[in-house]
Every structure is written in structure tokens, then in C-alpha cells.
Short mmCIF file of C-alpha atoms in Angstrom, two decimals:
data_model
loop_
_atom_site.label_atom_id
_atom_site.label_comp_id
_atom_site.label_asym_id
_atom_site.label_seq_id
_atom_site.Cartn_x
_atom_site.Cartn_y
_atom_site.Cartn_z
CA UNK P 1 30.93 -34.64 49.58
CA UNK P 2 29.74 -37.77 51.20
CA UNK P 3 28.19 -38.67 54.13
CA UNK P 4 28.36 -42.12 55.59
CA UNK P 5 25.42 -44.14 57.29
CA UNK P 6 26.74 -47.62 58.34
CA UNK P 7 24.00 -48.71 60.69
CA UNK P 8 22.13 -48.55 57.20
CA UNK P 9 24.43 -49.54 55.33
CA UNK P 10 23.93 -46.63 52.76
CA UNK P 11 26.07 -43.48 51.11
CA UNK P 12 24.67 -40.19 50.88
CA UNK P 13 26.68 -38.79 47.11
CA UNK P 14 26.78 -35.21 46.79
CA UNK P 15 25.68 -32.07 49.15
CA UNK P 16 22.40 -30.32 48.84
CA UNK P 17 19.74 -30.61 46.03
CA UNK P 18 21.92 -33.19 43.76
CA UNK P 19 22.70 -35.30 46.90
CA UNK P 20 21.62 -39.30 46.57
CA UNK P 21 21.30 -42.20 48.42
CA UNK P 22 23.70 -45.17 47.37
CA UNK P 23 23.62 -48.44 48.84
CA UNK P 24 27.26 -49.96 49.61
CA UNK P 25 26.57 -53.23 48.74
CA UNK P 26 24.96 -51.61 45.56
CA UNK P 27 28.53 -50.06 45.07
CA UNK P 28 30.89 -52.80 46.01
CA UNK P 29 29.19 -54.91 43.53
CA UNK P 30 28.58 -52.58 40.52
CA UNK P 31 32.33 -51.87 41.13
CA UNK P 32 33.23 -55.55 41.14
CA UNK P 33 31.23 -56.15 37.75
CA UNK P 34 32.54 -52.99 36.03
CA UNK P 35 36.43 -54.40 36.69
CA UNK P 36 35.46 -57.59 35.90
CA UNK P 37 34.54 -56.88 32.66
CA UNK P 38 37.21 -54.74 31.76
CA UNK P 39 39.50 -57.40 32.91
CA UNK P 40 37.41 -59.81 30.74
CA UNK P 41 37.66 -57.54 27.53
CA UNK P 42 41.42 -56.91 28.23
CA UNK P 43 41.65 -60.67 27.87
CA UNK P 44 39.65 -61.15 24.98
CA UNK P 45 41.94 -58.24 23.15
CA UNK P 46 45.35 -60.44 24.13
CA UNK P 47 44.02 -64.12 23.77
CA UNK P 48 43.85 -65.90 20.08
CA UNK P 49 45.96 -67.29 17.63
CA UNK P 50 48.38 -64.56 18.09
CA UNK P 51 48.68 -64.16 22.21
CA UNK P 52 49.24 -60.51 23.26
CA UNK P 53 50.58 -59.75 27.09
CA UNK P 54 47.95 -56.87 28.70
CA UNK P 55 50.67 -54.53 28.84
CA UNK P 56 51.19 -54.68 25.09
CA UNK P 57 47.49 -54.61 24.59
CA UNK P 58 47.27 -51.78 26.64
CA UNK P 59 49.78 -49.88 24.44
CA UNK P 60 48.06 -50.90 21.43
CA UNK P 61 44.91 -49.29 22.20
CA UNK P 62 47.23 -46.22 22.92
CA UNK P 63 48.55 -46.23 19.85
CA UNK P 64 52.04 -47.30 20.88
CA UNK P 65 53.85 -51.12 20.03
CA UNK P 66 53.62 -53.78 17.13
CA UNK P 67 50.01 -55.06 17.87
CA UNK P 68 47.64 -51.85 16.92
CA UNK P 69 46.69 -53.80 13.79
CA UNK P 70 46.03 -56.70 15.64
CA UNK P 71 44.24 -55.31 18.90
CA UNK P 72 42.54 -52.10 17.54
CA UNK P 73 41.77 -53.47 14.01
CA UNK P 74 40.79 -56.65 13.95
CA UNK P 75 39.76 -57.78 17.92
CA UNK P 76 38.42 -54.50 19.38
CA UNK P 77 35.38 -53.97 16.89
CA UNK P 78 34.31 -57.75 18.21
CA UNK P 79 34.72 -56.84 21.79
CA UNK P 80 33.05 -53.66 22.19
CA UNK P 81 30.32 -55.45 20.07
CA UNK P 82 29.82 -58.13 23.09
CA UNK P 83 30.05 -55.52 25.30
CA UNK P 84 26.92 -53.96 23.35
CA UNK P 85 24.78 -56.81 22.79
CA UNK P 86 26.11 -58.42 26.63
CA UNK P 87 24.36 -54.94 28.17
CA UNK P 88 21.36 -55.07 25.95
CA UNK P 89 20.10 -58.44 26.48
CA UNK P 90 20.89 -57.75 30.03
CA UNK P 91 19.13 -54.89 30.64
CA UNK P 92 15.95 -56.52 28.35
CA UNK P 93 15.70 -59.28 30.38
CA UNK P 94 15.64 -57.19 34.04
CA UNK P 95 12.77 -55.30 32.32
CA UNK P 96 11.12 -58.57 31.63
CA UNK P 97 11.73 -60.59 34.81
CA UNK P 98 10.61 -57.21 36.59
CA UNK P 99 7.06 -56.82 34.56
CA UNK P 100 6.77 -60.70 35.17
CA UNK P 101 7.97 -61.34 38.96
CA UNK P 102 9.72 -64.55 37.45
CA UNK P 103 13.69 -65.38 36.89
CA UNK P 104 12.67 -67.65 34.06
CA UNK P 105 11.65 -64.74 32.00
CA UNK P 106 13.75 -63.85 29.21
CA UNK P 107 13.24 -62.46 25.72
CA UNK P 108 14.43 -66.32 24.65
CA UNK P 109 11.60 -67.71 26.78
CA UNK P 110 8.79 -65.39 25.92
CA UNK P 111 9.19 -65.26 22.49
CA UNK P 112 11.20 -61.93 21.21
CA UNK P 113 14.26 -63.82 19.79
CA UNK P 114 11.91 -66.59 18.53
CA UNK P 115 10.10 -63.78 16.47
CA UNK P 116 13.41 -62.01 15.39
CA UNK P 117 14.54 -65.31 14.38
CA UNK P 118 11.35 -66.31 12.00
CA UNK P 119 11.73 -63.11 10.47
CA UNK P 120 15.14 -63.59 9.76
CA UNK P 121 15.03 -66.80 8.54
CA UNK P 122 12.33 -65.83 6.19
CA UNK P 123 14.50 -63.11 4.75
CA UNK P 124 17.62 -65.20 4.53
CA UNK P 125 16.05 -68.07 2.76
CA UNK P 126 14.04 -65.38 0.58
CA UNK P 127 17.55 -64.82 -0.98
CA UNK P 128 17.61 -61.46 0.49
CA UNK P 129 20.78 -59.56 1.68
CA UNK P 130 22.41 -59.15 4.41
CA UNK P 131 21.16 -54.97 4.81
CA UNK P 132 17.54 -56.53 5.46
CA UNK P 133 18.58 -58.91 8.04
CA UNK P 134 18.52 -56.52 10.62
CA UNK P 135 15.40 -54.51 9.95
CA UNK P 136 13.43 -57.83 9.28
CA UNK P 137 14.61 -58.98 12.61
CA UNK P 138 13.88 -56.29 14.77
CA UNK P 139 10.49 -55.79 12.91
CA UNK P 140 9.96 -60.05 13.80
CA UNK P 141 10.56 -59.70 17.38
CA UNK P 142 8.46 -56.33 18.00
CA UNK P 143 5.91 -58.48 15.96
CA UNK P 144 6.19 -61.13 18.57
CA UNK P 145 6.29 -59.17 21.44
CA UNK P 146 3.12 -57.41 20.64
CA UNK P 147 1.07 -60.83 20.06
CA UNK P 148 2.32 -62.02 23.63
CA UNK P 149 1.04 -58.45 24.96
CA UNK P 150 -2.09 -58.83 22.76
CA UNK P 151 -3.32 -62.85 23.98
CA UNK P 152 -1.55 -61.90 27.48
CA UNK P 153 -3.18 -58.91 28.28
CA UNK P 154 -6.80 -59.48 26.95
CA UNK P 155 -7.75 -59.88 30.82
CA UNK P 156 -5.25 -57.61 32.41
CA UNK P 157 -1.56 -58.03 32.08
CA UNK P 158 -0.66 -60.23 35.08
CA UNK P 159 2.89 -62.01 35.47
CA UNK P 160 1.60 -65.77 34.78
CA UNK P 161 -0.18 -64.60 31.52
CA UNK P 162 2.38 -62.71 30.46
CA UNK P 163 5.09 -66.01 30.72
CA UNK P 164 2.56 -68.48 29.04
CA UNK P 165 1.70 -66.60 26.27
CA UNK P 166 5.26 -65.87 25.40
CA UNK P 167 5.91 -69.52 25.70
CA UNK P 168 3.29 -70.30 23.76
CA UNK P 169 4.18 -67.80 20.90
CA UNK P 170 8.06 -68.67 21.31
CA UNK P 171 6.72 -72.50 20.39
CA UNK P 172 5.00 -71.66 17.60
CA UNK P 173 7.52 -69.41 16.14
CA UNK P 174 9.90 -71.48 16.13
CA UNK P 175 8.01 -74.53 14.47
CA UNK P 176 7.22 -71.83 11.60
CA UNK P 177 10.99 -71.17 11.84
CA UNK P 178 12.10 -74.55 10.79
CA UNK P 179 9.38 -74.61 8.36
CA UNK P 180 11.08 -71.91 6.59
CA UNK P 181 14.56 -73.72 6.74
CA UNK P 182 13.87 -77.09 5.26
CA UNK P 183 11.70 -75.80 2.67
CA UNK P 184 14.90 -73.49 1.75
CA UNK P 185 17.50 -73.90 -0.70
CA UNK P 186 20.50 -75.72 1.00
CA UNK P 187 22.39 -73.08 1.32
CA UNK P 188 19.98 -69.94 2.11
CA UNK P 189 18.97 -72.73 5.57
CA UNK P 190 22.74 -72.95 6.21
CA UNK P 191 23.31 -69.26 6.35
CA UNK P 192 19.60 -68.95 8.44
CA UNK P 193 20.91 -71.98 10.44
CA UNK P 194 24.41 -69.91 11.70
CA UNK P 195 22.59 -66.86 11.98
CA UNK P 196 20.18 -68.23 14.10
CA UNK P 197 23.18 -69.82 16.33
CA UNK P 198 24.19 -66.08 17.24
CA UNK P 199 27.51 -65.13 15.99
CA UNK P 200 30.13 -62.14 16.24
CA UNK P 201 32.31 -63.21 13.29
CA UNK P 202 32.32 -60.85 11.12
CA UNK P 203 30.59 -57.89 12.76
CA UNK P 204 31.93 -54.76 14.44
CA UNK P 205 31.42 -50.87 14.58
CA UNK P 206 28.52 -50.87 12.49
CA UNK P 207 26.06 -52.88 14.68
CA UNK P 208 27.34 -51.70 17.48
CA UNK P 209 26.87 -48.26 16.64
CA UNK P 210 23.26 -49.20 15.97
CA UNK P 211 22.76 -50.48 19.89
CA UNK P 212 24.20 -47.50 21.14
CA UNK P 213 22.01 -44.67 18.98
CA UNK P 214 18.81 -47.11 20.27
CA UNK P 215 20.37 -47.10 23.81
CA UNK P 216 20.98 -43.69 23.75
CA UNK P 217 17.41 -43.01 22.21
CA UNK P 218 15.83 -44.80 25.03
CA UNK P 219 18.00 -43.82 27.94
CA UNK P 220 14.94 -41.60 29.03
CA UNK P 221 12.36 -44.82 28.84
CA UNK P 222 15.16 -46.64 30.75
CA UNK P 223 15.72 -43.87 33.44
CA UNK P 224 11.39 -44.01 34.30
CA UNK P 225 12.16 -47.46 34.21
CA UNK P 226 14.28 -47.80 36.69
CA UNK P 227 11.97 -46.45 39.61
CA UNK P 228 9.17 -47.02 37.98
CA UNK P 229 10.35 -51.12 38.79
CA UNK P 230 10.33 -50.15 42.31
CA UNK P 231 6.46 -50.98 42.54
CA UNK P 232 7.14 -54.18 39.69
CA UNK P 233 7.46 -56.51 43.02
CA UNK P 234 4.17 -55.04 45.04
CA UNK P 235 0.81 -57.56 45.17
CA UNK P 236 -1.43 -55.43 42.11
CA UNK P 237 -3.86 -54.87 44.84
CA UNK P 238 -1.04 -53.40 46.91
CA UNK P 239 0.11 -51.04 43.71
CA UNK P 240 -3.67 -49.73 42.80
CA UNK P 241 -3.48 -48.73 46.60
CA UNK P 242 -0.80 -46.63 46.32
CA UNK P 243 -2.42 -45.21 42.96
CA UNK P 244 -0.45 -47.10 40.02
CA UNK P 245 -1.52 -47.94 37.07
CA UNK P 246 -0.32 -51.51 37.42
CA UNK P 247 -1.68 -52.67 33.83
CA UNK P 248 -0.14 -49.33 31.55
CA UNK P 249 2.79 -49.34 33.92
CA UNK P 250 3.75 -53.27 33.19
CA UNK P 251 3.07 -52.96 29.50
CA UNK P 252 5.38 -49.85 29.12
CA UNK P 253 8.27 -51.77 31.18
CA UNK P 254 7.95 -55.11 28.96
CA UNK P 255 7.79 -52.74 25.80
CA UNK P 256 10.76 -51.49 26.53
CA UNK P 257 12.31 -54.75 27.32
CA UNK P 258 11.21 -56.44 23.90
CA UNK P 259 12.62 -53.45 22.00
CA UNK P 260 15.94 -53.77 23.77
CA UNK P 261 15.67 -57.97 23.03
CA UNK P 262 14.88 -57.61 19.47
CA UNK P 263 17.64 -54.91 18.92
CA UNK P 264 20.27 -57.01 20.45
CA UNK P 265 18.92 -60.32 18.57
CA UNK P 266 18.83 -58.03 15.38
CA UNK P 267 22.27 -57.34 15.07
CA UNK P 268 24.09 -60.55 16.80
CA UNK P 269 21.75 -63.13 16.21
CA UNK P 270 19.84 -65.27 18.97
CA UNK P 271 22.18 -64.93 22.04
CA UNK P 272 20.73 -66.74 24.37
CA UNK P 273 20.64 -67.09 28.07
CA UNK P 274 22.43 -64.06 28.67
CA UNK P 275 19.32 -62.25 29.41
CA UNK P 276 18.06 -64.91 31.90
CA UNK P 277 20.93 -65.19 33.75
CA UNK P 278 22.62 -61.94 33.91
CA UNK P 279 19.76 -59.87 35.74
CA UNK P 280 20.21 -62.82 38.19
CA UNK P 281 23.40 -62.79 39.14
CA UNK P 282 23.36 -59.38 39.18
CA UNK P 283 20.22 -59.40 41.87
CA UNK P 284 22.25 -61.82 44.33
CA UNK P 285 25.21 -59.99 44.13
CA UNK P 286 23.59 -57.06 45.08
CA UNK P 287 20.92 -59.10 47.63
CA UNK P 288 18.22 -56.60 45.73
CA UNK P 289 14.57 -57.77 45.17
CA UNK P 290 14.12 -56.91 41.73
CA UNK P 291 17.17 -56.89 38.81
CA UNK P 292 18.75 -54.08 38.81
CA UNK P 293 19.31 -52.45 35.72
CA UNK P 294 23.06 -51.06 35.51
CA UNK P 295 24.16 -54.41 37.23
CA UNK P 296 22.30 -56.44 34.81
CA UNK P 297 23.45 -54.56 31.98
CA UNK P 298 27.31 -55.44 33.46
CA UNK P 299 26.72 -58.51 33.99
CA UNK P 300 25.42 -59.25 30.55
CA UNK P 301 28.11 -57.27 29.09
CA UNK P 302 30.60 -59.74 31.36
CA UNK P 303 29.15 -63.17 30.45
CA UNK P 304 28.76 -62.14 26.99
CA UNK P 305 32.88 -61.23 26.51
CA UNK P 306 33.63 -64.62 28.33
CA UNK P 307 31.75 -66.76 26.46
CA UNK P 308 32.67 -65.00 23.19
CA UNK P 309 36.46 -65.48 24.41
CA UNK P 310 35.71 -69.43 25.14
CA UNK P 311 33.74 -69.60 21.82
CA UNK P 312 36.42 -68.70 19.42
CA UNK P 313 39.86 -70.03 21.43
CA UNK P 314 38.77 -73.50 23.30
CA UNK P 315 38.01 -75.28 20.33
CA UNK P 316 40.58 -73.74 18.09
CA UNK P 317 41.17 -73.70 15.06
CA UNK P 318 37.45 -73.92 15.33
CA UNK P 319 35.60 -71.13 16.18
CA UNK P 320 32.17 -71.72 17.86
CA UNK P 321 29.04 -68.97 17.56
CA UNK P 322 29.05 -67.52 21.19
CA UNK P 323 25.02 -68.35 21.11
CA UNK P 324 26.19 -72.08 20.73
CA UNK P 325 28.18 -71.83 23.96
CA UNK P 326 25.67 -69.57 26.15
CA UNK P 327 23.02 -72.18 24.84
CA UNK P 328 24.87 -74.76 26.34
CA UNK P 329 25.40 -73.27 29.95
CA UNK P 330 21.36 -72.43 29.67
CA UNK P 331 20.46 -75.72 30.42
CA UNK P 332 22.21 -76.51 33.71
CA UNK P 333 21.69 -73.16 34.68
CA UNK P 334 17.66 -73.50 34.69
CA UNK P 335 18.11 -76.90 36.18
CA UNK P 336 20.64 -75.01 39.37
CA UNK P 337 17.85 -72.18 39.20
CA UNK P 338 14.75 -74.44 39.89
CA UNK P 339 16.37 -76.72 42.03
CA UNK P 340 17.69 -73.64 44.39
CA UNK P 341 14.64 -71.78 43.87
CA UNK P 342 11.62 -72.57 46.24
CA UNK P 343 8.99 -69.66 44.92
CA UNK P 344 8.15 -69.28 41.91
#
């Protein structure tokens, strides 16, 4: 049952105790991302060296037609998987733009991928396999993460501190990073060097059965997340007020965002910019304050499909990493960002 409020501009879901409040404009837009990226992954399924019309696709995943091989074998493992990492990043870096009140923050910028990556790279040019690449990863960019809470938080964990450490720890990562690469065999810094450029060659069910167990493992941190963001824009004077514990509260929100960040860069490599931009565009869409976190993780899951799609057919035969392409787009994006942006 619904009951409409359009002087508010709000949706009232459901009758008695299990009755919430829904903002149209909230709805509109999560409904415009969700088909978006459905459309976007129906593309990515027909578009490549073979081309496959959506209807056929569509019976393919059915089971029906020529193209199951194709469409369910060989390009849906690489979809879902940018759907996976796409919703990940974007749903780390709305945690971490929350916690730090600033659209520049990403697990890229504040150093989670740069610690994923050093670990990485140390494994890779250690002549390990590929079973520890992974693990060493993830255990890099918790690492990281926990020095940027450790020098940002030694006077209470305020948004400014929180971005210059993780700048500061990002730079210094990745100088250790490239350390590790030249003094590496040539070809143990070749395979660090395409890991590092964030591919999804190659990869499939397997890693992205690994984000969703994690996802579904934190879907209780991620539900107290979600309101407990709804003080993340107060003044901290403001939130002690109202009797938060801005500090603990902050800390537990960019946790969970680094965990999310080093997951994602764990299994697909450094993907960057999709966290920075994707809680964005999911906040003006939706005209919210803060990022929103099912948005954000649609949005990420969007970008992420399109750029893959761009990355392996627009330079064909060629096939570019999809973290060389959302690299690229980072750039003029920060430059549109600060330009359009008047507060920090």
C-alpha cells in the first residue's frame, strides 16, 4: 500500500509497522541507474569481435539460440565481475567521501589501492603465484588504511587530516611501489606493471564470488552505515550535541570503506576513479547531501561495465585494462570537479 505526499515530494511504502518513507527523486533516479546498467551489461554481453543482437543475447542467457557459449561462457563471468567490483568501489568511496566531507576522497586518493598495489607488486616480483595476489593485496591496503587512521587520527579524526594523511601515505606507497618494479626481474615488473593497470581479462566467477561473500558478510556494517552517515555532514560540535560519538563513529564508517576498497582492488587490480566519481554522480542525481550508498554502488557498477565495454572494443584488436581507461577520464573529471565546485 502506498500513500502519496507530493507537497513533500516523498512515498510512504508499506502499511503499518513495516511502512517507510521514500523520496521520489530518490526513486526516479535509483530506477534510472538500475536500467541503465542493465542496458549497459546487455551491451557488453552482445558487443565484441563476434556482435550479438539483445534479443539473441537475451535467449542465450535463457538457454535458448547459437550464442550460449559465447554470451554465458565466455562474456558473462567478465560482466557480472564489473558489476561486482563497479558496486564495491562505489559504495567504498561514499563511505569515504562521507567520513571526510570531501568529493576528492577516494580509496585511490587516500591511499587503499596504493597499499594493495605495493603489496602486490611485492608478491608478484617475489616470483609468487597468482593464489597470493589477492590475500597480499587486501592485507596491503588494510595495512594502508590503518597507517592513514593511525597519523590521521592521533588528534581526533577530522575530515582534513584524514585526506592529507592518505595523500601522504598514497605518495609514499607508491614511490616504494616502483622501487619494487625496477629492481624486479623484467618480467615479474611486467606482470606487476598490468596488474597494477587494473584488468578483467582473464577473471570471472571466482573473484566475483569473493566480493559477494565479503558484501554479504558486511551487509549489516553497511546497513548502520547507511543512517549512521546521516550525522557524517553535521559541524562535530553540532554531532557531540546531539550525543554522537563523532571520532568512533567516523573511524567505523572509513573502516568499512577501506575494507570494501582493498577487496575490490584485490581481485581486479587498481580501478581507479570509479570510486571518486560514482558516489558523485550518484549525489546530483539524487540532489542528496551526502552519497548515497545504493546509488553509488549503481553508479559504480554502471561506469565500471562502460568503460570495461570501451576498454576491450574501441581499440580493437587491442584490448585496453579498464583501469587504463577510467584513469584517463580521472583527470578531466577532477579538473570539471574543482572548477564547478566552490566549497571545498
Amino acid at each position: 500500500m502506498r500513500a502519496a505526499h507530493p507537497a513533500s515530494g516523498h512515498l510512504v511504502v508499506g502499511a503499518g509497522p513495516v511502512a517507510f518513507v521514500v523520496r521520489r527523486r530518490a526513486l526516479a533516479a535509483g530506477s534510472l541507474l538500475a536500467l541503465l546498467t542493465a542496458a549497459a551489461a546487455l551491451l557488453s554481453l552482445g558487443i565484441g569481435s563476434t556482435f550479438i543482437p539483445p534479443a539473441d543475447v537475451v535467449g542465450a542467457l535463457a538457454g535458448d539460440g547459437p550464442f550460449g557459449v559465447v554470451v554465458r561462457d565466455l562474456r558473462l563471468p567478465r560482466v557480472i565481475l564489473a558489476l561486482a567490483v563497479g558496486a564495491t568501489f562505489g559504495l567504498a568511496g561514499a563511505l569515504l567521501q562521507a567520513v571526510s566531507r570531501n568529493p576528492l576522497a577516494s580509496p585511490d586518493v587516500v591511499g587503499v589501492s596504493a597499499g594493495a598495489a605495493l603489496a602486490a607488486t611485492a608478491a608478484m616480483t617475489a616470483g609468487l603465484g597468482a593464489a597470493w595476489i589477492g590475500p597480499t593485496a587486501l592485507a596491503g591496503g588494510l595495512g594502508a588504511a590503518l597507517a592513514v587512521l593511525a597519523l590521521s587520527g592521533r588528534h581526533g579524526l577530522t575530515a582534513h587530516r584524514f585526506v592529507l594523511g592518505g595523500i601522504a601515505v598514497a605518495l609514499a606507497l607508491k614511490a616504494l611501489t616502483e622501487v619494487f618494479i625496477v629492481s624486479a626481474e623484467p618480467i615479474e615488473g611486467q606482470r606487476a606493471r598490468i596488474w597494477l593497470a587494473g584488468s578483467l581479462a582473464g577473471l570471472g566467477h571466482r573473484e566475483t564470488l569473493t566480493l559477494l561473500a565479503a558484501a554479504a558478510a558486511l551487509a549489516p556494517v553497511l546497513v548502520w552505515a547507511g543512517r549512521a552517515m546521516d550525522t557524517s555532514a553535521l559541524d562535530d560540535d553540532v554531532a557531540r550535541g546531539l550525543g554522537v560519538r563523532v571520532t568512533g563513529r567516523r573511524a567505523l564508517l572509513a573502516l568499512a570503506g577501506v575494507v570494501l576498497a582493498a577487496l575490490a582492488t584485490s581481485q581486479a587490480g587498481a580501478v581507479d576513479f570509479v570510486a571518486l566519481a560514482a558516489p558523485q554522480l550518484a549525489r546530483r542525481l539524487l540532489r542528496a547531501e551526502r552519497p548515497p550508498l545504493a546509488a553509488a554502488a549503481l553508479a559504480g557498477a554502471l561506469l565500471t561495465v562502460v568503460a570495461d565495454l570501451v576498454a576491450r572494443t574501441a581499440f580493437a584488436p587491442v584490448q585496453l585494462p579498464v583501469g587504463v581507461l577510467t584513469a584517463a577520464l580521472g583527470g578531466p573529471y577532477l579538473l570539471w570537479l574543482l572548477v564547478r565546485r566552490k566549497t571545498p
